[in-house]
CSV table of C-alpha atoms and ligand atoms in Angstrom, one decimal:
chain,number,residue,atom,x,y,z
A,1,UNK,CA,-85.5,-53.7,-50.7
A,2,UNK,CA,-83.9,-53.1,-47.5
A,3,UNK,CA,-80.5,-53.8,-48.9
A,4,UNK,CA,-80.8,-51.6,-51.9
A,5,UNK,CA,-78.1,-48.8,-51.8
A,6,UNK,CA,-78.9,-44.9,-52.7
A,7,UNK,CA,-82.7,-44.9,-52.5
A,8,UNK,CA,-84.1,-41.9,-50.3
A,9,UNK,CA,-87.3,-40.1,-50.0
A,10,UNK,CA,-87.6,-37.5,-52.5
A,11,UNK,CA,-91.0,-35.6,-51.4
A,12,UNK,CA,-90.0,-31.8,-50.1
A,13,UNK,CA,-91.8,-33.0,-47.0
A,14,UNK,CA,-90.1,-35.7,-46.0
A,15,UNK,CA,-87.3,-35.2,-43.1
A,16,UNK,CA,-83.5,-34.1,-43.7
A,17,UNK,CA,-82.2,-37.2,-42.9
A,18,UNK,CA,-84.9,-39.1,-44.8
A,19,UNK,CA,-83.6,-37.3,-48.1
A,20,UNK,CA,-80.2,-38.4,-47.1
A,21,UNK,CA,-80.3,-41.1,-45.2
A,22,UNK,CA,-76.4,-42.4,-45.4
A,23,UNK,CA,-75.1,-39.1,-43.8
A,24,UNK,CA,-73.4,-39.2,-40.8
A,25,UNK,CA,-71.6,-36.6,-38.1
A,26,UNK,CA,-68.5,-37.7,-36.7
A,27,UNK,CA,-67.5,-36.3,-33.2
A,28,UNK,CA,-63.4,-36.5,-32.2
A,29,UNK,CA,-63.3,-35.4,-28.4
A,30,UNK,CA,-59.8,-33.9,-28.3
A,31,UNK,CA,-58.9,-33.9,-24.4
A,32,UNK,CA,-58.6,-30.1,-23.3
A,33,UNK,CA,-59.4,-28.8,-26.5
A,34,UNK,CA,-63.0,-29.9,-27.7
A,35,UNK,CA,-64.6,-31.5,-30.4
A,36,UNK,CA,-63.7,-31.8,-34.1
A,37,UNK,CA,-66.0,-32.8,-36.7
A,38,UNK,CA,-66.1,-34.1,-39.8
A,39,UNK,CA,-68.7,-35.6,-42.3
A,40,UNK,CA,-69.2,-39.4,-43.3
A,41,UNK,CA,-71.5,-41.5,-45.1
A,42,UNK,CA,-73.0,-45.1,-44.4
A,43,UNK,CA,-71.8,-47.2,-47.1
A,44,UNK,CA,-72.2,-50.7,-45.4
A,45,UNK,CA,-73.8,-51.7,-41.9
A,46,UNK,CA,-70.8,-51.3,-40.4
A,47,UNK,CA,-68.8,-49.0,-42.1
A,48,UNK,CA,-68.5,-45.3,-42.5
A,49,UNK,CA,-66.6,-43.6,-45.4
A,50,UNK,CA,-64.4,-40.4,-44.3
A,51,UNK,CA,-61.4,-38.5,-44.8
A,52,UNK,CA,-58.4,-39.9,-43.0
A,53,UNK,CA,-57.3,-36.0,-42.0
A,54,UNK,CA,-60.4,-36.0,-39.8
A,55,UNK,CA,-57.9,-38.3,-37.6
A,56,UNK,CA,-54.6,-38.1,-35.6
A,57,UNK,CA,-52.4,-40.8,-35.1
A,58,UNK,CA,-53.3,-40.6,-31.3
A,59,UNK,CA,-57.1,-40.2,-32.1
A,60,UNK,CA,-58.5,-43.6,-30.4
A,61,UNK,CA,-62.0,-45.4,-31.1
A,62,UNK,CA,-63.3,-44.6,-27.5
A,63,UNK,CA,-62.9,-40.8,-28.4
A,64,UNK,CA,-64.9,-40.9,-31.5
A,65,UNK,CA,-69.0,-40.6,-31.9
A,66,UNK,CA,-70.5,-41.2,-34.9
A,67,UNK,CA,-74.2,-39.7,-35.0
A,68,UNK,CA,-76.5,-40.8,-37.9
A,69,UNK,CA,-79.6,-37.7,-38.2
A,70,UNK,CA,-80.2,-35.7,-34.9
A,71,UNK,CA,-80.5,-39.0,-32.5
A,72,UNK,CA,-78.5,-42.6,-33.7
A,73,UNK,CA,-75.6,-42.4,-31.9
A,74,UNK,CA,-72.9,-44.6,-32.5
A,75,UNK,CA,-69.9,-46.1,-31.3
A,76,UNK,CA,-66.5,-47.0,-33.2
A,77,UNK,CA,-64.9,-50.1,-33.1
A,78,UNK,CA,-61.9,-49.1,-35.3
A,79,UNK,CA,-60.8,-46.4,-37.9
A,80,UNK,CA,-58.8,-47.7,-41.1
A,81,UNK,CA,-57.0,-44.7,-43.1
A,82,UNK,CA,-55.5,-45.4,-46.3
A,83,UNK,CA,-52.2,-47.3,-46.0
A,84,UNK,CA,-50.6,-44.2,-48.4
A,85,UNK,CA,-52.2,-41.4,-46.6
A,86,UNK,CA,-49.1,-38.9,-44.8
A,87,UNK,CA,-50.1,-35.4,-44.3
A,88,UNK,CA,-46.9,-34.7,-43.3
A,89,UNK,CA,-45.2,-36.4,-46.9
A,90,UNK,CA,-43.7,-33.1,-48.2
A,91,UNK,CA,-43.2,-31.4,-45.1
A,92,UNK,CA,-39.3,-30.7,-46.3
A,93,UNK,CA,-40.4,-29.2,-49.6
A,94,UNK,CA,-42.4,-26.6,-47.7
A,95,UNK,CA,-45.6,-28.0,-48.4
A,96,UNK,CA,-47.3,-28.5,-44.8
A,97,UNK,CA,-50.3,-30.5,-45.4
A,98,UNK,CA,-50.9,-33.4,-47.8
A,99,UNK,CA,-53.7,-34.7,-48.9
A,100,UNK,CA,-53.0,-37.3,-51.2
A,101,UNK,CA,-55.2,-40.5,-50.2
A,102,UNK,CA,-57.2,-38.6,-48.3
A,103,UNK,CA,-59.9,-41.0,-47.1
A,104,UNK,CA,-60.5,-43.6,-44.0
A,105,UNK,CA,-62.8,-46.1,-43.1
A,106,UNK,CA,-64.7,-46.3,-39.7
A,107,UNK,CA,-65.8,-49.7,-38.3
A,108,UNK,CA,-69.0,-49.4,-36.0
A,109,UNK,CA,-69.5,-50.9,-32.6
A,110,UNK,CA,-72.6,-52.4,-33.5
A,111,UNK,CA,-74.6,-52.9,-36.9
A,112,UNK,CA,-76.9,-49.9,-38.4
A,113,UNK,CA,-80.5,-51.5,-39.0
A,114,UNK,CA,-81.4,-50.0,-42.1
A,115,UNK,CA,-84.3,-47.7,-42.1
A,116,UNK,CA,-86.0,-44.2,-44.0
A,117,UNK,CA,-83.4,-42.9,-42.2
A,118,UNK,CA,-80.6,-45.1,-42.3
A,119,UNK,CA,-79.5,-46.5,-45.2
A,120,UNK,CA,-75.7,-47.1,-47.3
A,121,UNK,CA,-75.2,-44.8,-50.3
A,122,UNK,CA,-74.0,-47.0,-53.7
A,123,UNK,CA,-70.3,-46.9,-54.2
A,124,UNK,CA,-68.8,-47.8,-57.4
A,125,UNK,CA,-67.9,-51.3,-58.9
A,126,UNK,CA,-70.6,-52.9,-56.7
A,127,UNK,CA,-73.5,-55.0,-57.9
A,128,UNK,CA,-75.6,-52.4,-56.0
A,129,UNK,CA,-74.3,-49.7,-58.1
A,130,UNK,CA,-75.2,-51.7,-61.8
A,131,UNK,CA,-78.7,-52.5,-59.7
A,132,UNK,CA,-79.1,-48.8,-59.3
A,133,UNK,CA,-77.7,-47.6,-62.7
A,134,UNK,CA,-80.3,-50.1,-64.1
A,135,UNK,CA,-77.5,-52.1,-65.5
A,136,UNK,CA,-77.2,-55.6,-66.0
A,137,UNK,CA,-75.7,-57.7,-63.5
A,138,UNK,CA,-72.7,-59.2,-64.0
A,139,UNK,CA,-72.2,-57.9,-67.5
A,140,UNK,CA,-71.3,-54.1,-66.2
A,141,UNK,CA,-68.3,-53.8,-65.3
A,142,UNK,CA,-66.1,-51.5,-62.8
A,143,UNK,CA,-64.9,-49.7,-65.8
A,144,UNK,CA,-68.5,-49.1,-67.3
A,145,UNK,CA,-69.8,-47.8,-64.0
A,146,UNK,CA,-66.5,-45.0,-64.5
A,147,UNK,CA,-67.3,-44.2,-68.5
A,148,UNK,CA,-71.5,-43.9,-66.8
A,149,UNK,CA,-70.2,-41.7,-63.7
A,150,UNK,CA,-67.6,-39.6,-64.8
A,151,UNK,CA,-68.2,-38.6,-68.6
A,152,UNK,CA,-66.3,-36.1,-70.4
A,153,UNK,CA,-67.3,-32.5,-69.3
A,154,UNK,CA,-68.9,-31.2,-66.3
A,155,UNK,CA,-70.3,-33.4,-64.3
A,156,UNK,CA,-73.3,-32.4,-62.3
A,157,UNK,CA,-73.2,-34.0,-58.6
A,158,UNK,CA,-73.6,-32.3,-54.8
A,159,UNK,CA,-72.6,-32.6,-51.7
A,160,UNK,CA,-74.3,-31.9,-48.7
A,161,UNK,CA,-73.6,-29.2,-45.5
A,162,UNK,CA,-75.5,-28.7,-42.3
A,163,UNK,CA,-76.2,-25.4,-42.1
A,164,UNK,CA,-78.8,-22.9,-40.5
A,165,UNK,CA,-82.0,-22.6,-42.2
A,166,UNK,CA,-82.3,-18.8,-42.7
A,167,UNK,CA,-85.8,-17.9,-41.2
A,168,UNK,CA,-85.9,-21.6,-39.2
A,169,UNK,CA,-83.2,-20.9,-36.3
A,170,UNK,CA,-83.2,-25.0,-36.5
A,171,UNK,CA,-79.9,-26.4,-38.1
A,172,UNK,CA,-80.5,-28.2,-42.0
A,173,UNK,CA,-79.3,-30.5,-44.2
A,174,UNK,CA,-78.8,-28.7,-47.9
A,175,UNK,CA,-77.1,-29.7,-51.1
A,176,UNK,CA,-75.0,-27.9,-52.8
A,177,UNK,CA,-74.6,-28.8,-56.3
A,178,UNK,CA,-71.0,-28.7,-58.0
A,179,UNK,CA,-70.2,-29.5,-61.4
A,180,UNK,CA,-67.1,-31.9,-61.6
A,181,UNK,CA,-64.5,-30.4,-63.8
A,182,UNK,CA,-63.5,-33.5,-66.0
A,183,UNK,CA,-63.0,-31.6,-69.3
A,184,UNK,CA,-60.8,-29.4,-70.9
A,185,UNK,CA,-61.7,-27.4,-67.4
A,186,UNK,CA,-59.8,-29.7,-64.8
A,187,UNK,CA,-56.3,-28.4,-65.8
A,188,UNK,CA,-58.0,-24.7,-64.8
A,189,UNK,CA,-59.7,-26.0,-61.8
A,190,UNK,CA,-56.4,-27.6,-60.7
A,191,UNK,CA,-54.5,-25.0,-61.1
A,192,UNK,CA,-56.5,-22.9,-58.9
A,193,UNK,CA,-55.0,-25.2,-56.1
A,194,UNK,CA,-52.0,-22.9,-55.8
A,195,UNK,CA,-54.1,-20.0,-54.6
A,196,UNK,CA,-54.7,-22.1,-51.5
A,197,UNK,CA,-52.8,-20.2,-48.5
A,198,UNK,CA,-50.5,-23.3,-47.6
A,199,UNK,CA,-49.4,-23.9,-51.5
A,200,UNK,CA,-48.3,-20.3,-51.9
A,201,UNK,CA,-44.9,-21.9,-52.4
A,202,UNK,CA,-45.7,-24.9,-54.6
A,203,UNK,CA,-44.0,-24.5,-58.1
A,204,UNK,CA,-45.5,-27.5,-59.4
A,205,UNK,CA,-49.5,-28.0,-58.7
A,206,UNK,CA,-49.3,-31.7,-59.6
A,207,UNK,CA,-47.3,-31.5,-56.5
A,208,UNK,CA,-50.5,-31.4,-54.2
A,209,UNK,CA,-53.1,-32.3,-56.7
A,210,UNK,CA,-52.5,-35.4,-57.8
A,211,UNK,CA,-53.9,-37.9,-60.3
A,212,UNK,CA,-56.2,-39.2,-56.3
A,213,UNK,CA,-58.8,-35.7,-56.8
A,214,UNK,CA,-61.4,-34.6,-58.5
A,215,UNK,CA,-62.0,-31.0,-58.4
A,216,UNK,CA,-65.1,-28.9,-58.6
A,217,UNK,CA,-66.2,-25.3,-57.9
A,218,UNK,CA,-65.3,-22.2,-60.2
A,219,UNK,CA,-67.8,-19.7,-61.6
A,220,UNK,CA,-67.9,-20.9,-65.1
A,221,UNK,CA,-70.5,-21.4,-66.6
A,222,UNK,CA,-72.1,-20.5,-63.3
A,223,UNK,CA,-71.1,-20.3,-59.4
A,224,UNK,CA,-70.6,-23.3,-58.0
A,225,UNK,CA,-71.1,-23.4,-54.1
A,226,UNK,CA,-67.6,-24.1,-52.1
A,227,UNK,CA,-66.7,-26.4,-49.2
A,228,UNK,CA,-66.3,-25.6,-45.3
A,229,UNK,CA,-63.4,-27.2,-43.5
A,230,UNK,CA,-66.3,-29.2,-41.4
A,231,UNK,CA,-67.7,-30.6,-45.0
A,232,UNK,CA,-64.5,-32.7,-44.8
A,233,UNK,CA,-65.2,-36.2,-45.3
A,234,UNK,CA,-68.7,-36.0,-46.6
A,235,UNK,CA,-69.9,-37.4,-50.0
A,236,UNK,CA,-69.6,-36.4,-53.4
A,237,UNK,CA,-72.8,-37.5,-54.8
A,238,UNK,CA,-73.8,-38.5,-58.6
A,239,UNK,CA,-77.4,-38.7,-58.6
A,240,UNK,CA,-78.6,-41.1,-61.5
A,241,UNK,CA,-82.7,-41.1,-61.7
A,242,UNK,CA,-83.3,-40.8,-57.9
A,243,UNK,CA,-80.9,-43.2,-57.6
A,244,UNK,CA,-77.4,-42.0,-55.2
A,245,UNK,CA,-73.7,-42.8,-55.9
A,246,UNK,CA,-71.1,-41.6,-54.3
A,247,UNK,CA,-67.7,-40.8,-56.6
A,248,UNK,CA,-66.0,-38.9,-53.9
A,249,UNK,CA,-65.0,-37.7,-50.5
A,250,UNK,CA,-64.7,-33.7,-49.6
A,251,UNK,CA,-60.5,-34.1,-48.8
A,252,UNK,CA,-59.8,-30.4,-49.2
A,253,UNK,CA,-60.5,-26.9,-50.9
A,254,UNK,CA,-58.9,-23.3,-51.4
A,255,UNK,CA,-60.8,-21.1,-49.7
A,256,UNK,CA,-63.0,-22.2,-46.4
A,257,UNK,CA,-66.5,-20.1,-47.1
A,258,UNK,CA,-67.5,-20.4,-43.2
A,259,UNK,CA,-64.1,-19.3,-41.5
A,260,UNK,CA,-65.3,-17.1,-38.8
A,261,UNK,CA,-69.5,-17.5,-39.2
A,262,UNK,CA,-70.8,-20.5,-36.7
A,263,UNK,CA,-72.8,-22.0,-39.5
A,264,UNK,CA,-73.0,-20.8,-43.4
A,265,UNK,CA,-76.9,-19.6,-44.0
A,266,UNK,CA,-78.4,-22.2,-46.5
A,267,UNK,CA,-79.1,-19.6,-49.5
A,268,UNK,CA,-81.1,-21.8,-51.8
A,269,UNK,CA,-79.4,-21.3,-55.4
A,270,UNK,CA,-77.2,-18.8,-54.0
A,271,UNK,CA,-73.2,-19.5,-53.2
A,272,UNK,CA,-73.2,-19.3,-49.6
A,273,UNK,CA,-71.3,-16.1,-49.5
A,274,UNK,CA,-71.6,-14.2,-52.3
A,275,UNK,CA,-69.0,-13.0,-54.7
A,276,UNK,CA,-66.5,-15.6,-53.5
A,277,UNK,CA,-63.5,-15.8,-55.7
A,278,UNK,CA,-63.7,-17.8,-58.9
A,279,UNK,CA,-60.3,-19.3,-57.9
A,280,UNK,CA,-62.6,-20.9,-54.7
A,281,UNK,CA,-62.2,-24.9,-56.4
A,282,UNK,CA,-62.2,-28.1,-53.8
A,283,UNK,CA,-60.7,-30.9,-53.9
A,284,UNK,CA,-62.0,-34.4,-53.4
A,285,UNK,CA,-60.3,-38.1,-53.3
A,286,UNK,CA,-61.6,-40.0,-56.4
A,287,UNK,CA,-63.4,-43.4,-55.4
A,288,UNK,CA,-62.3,-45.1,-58.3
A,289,UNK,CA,-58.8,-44.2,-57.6
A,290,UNK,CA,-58.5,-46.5,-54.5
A,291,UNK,CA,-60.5,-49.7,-55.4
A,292,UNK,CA,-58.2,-52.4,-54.1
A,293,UNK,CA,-58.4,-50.5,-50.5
A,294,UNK,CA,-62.1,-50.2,-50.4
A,295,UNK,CA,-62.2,-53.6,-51.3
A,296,UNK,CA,-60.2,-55.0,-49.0
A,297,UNK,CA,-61.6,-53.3,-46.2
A,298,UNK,CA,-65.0,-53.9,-46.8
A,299,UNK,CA,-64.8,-57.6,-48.2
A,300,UNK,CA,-66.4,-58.8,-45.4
A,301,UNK,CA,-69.6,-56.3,-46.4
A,302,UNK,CA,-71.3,-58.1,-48.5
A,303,UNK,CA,-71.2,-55.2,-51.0
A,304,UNK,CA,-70.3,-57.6,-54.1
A,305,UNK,CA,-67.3,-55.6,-56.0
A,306,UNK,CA,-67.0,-56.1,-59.5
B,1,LIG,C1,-63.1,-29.3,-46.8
B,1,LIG,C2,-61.9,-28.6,-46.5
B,1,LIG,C3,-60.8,-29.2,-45.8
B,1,LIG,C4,-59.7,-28.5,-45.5
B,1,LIG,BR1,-58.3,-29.4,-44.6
B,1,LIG,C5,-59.5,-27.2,-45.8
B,1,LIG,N1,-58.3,-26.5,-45.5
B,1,LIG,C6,-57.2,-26.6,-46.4
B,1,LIG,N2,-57.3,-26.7,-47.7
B,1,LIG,C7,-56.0,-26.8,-48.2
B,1,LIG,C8,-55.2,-26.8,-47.1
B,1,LIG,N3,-55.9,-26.7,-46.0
B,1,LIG,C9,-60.6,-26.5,-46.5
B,1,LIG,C10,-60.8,-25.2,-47.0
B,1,LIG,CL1,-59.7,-23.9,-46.9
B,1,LIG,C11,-62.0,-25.2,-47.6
B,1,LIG,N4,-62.6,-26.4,-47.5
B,1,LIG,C12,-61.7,-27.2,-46.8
């Protein structure tokens, strides 16, 4: 049962990272000017799913941690962004940043020994997904898991920010849960991406949203909580009967909801700040839109792809 992806405790009591035990902080020491984070999640023993823009090209192992709940530190052998992932693509159309295949893979020192707290979330087109989808094995295929995952409409799913507990000065884990605009509603929610402040100038929204992203956030039908530039990298997470698969990874969003506040408040039910915009949609890079790389680089997991 130790090898069974996407299970966590579920009882209020039982500790943050218990509840989500594949999510990970990852600490860039930038010489002279800090640290960076970003999000991650355990999807293999060794391997950590991110966004590649949590990365420089200069950024080496030795100056990345990668801490799994308040204590497991980590170190990183390697980090593996996509092969088509250039920020700096459309710099000469005016467009500075560019997220398209937006995601990276980070290769541990040493292996994660699975426990309540430590423990890979499913990904799709794996024999652990079908497992955990209650599936049968090896008649589901990749494409099934994507018609089970991401039906027509708005797709309930969550992602996760650390954040400080209102009365409790002690930081948190909370999920936020966004509805994934795959309806009628996407070509809205896409649009919105022009209202972000570096695509004032992009004529064409299919231009920086591209056919990589998923989009959530908006306030219809209700007000769906937004990312924080330090969410970047974290899961998007389809919960299926108490079972966890992630769809997505948090690449980038319109409006950042903690610029200037240390750590947004976790407001249960509440958006985090209230009456942000409804244009306020993020952006995240679509699993099942770069298979053959996740394969690749994790064909040595023993994750079983479809
Ligand atoms: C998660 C996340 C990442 C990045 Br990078 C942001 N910055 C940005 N988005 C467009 C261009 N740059 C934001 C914002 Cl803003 C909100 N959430 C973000």
């Amino acid at each position: 049962v130790l090898s069974m992806c996407g299970l966590a405790k579920e009882h209020t009591q039982a500790r943050d990272q218990e509840k989500n035990p594949w999510h990970v902080t990852i600490s860039i020491r930038r010489p002279g000017r800090g640290f960076e984070h970003c999000k991650g999640s355990l999807v293999s023993e060794y391997y950590v799913l991110t966004a590649a823009h949590c990365f420089t090209i200069v950024d080496k192992a030795e100056e990345i941690t990668v801490t799994l709940g308040e204590n497991q530190r980590f170190e990183v052998a390697a980090v593996r962004s996509h092969p088509l992932y250039q920020i700096g693509k459309l710099k000469d159309r005016g467009i500075s940043e560019f997220y398209d295949y937006d995601v990276a893979l980070v290769k541990l020192a040493k292996k994660v020994i699975p426990s309540v707290s430590a423990r890979p979330i499913c990904l799709p087109c794996t024999a652990g997904t079908t497992r955990a989808l209650r599936k049968p094995h090896p008649q589901t295929t990749c494409r099934n898991h994507e018609e089970l995952l991401l039906t027509i409409g708005n797709v309930p799913s969550f992602f996760v920010t650390d954040c400080k507990h209102e009365d409790v000065q002690a930081k948190g884990l909370s999920r936020k849960t966004v509805k994934i605009r795959n309806s009628e509603k996407k070509i809205g929610c896409e649009a919105d991406a022009k209202k972000a402040s570096q695509y004032v100038n992009v004529t064409d929204v299919s231009q920086v949203v591209t056919e990589r992203f998923l989009c959530t956030g908006g306030a219809d039908p209700e007000v769906d909580p937004n990312t924080c530039k330090g969410d970047s990298g974290g899961p998007l997470i389809i919960p299926k009967r108490q079972r966890y698969i992630q769809v997505g990874v948090i690449s980038w969003g319109v409006v950042d909801v903690c610029r200037n506040r240390k750590l947004p408040v976790c407001e249960t039910g509440r958006n985090r700040h209230e009456g942000f915009p409804a244009h306020a949609r993020d952006f995240h890079i679509n699993l099942f839109k770069v298979l053959p790389w996740l394969r690749e680089e994790l064909r040595d997991e023993g994750l079983d792809f479809l």
